[in-house]
XYZ file of N, CA, C and O in Angstrom:
292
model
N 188.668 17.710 286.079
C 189.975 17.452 285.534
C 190.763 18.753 285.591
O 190.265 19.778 285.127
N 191.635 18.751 285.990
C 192.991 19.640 286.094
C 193.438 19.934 284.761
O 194.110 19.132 284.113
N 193.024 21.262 284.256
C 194.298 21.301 283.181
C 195.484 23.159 282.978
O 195.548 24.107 283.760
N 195.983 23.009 282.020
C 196.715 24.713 282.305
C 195.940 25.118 280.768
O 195.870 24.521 279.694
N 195.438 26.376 281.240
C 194.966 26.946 279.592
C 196.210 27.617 278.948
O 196.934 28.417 279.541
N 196.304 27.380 278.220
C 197.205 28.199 276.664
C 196.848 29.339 276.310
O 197.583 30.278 276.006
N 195.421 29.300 276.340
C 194.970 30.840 275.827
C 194.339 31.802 277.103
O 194.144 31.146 278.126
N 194.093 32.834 277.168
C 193.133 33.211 277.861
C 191.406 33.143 277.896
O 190.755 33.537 276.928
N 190.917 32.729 278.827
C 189.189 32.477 278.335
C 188.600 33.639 279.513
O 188.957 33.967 280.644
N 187.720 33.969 278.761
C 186.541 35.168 280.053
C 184.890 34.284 279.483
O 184.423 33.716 278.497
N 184.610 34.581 280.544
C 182.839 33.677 280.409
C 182.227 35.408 280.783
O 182.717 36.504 280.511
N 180.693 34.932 281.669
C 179.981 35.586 282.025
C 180.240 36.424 283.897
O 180.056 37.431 284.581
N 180.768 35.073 283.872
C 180.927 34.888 285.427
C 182.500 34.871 285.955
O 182.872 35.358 287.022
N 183.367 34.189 284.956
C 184.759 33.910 285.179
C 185.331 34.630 283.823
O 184.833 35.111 282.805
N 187.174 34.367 284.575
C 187.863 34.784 283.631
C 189.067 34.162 283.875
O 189.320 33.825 285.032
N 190.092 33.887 282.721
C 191.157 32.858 283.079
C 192.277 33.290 282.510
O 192.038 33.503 281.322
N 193.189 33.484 282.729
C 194.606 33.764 281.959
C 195.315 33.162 281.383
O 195.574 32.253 282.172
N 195.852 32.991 280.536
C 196.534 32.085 279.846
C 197.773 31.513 280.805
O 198.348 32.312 281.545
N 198.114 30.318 280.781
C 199.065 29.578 282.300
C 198.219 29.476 283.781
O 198.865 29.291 284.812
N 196.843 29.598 283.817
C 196.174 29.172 285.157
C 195.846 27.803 285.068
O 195.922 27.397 283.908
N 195.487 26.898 285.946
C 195.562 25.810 285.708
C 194.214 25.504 286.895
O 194.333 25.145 288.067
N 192.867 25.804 286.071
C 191.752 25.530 286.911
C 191.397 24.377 286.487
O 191.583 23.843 285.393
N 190.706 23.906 287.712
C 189.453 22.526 287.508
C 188.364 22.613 286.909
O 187.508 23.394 287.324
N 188.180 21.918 285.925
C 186.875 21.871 284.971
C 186.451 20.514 284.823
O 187.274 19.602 284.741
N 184.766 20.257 284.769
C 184.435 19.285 284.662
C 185.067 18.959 283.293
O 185.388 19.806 282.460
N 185.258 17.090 283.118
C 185.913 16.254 282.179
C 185.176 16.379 281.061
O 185.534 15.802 280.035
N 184.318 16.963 281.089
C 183.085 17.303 279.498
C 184.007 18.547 278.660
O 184.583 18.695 277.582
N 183.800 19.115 279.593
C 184.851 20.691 278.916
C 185.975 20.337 278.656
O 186.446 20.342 277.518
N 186.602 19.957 279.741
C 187.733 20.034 280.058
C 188.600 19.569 278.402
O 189.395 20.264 277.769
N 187.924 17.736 277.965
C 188.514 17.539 276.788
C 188.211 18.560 275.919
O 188.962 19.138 275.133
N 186.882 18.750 276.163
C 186.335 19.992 274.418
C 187.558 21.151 274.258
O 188.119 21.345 273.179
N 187.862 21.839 275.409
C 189.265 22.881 275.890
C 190.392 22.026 274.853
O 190.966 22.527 273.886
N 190.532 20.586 275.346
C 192.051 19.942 275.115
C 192.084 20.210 273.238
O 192.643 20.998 272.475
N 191.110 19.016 273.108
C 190.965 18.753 271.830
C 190.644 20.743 270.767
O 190.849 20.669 269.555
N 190.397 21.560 271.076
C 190.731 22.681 270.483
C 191.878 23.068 270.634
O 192.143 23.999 269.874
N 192.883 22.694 271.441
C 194.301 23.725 271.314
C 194.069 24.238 272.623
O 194.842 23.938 273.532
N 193.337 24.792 272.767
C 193.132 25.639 274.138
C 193.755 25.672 275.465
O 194.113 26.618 276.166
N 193.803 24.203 275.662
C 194.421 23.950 277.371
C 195.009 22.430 276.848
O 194.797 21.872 275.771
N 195.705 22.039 277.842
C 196.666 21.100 277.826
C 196.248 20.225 279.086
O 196.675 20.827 280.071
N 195.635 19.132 279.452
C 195.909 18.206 280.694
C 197.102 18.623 282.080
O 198.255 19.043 281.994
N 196.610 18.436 282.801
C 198.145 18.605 283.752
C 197.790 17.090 284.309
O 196.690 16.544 284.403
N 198.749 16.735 284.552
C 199.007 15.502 285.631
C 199.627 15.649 287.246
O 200.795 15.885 287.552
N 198.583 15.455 288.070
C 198.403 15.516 289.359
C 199.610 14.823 289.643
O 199.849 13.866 288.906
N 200.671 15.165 290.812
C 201.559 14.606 291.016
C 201.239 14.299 292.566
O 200.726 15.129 293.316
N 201.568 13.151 292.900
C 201.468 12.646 294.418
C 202.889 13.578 295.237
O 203.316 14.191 294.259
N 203.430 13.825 295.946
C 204.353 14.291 297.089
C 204.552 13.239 297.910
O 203.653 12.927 298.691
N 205.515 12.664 297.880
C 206.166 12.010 298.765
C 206.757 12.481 299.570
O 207.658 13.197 299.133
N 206.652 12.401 301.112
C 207.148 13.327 302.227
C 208.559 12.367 302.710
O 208.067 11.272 302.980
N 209.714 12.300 302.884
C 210.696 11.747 303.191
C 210.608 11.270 305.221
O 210.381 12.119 306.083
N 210.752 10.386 305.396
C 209.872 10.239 307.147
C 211.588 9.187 307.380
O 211.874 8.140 306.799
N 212.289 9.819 308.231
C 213.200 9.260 308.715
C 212.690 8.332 310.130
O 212.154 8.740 311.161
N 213.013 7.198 309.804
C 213.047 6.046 310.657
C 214.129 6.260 311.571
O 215.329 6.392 311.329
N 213.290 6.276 313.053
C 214.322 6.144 314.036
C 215.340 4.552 314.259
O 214.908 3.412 314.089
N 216.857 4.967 314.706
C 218.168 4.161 314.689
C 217.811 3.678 316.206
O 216.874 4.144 316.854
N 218.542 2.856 316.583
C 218.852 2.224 317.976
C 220.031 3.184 318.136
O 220.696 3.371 317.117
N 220.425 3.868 319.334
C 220.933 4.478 319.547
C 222.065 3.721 319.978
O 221.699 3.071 320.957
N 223.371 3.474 319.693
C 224.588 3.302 320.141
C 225.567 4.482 320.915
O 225.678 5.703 320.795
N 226.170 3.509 321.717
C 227.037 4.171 322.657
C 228.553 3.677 322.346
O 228.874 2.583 321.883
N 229.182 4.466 322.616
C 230.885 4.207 322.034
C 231.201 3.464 323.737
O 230.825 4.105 324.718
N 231.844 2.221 323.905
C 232.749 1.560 324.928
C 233.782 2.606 325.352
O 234.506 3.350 324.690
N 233.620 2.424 326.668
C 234.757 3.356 327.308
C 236.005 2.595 326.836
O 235.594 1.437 326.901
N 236.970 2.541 326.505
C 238.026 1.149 326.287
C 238.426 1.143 327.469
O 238.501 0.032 327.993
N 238.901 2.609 328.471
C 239.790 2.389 329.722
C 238.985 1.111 330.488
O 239.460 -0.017 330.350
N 237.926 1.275 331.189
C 236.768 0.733 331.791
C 236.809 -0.562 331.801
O 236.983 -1.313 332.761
N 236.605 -0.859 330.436
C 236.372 -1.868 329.477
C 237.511 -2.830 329.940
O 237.240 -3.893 330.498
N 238.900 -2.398 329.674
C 239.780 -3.200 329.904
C 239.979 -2.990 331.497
O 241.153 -2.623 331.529
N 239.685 -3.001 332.366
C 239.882 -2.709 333.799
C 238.928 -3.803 334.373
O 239.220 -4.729 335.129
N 237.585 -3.441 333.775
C 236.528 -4.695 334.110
C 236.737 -5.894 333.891
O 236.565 -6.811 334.694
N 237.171 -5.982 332.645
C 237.446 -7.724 331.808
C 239.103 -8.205 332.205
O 239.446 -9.309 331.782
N 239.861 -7.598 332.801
C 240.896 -8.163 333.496
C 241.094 -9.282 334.187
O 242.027 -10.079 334.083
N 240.015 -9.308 335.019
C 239.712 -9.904 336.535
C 239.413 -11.604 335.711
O 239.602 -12.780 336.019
N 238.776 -10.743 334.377
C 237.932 -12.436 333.913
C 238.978 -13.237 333.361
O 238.571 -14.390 333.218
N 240.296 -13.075 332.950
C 241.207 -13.443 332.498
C 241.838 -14.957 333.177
O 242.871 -15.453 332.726
């Protein structure tokens, strides 16, 4: 479980600063919560924005346009 500590903690082996936000197994992790100590963080997903390609349009010549469709008149 993800959480941010509040306080600073030092072990044997580690040491943590108060505002780091390490992974600890969910055994600790609450024992940490439930003292004051650290706070939960909530994992946020990232949504990446993915632009969908358009059909590409072309603007009508008008001159053309009306030169061609004359004839059909």
């Amino acid at each position: 479980m993800k959480i941010k500590l509040l306080v600073s903690l030092a072990g044997a082996y580690r040491a943590f600063n108060a505002g780091d936000e390490p992974d600890w197994d969910d055994a600790d992790a609450i024992r940490l919560i439930e003292a004051g100590f650290a706070i939960p963080v909530a994992e946020t997903k990232i949504e990446r924005a993915v632009a969908t390609p358009t059909a590409e349009r072309r603007k009508r010549d008008v001159a053309s346009a009306d030169s061609n469709n004359s004839g059909n008149r």
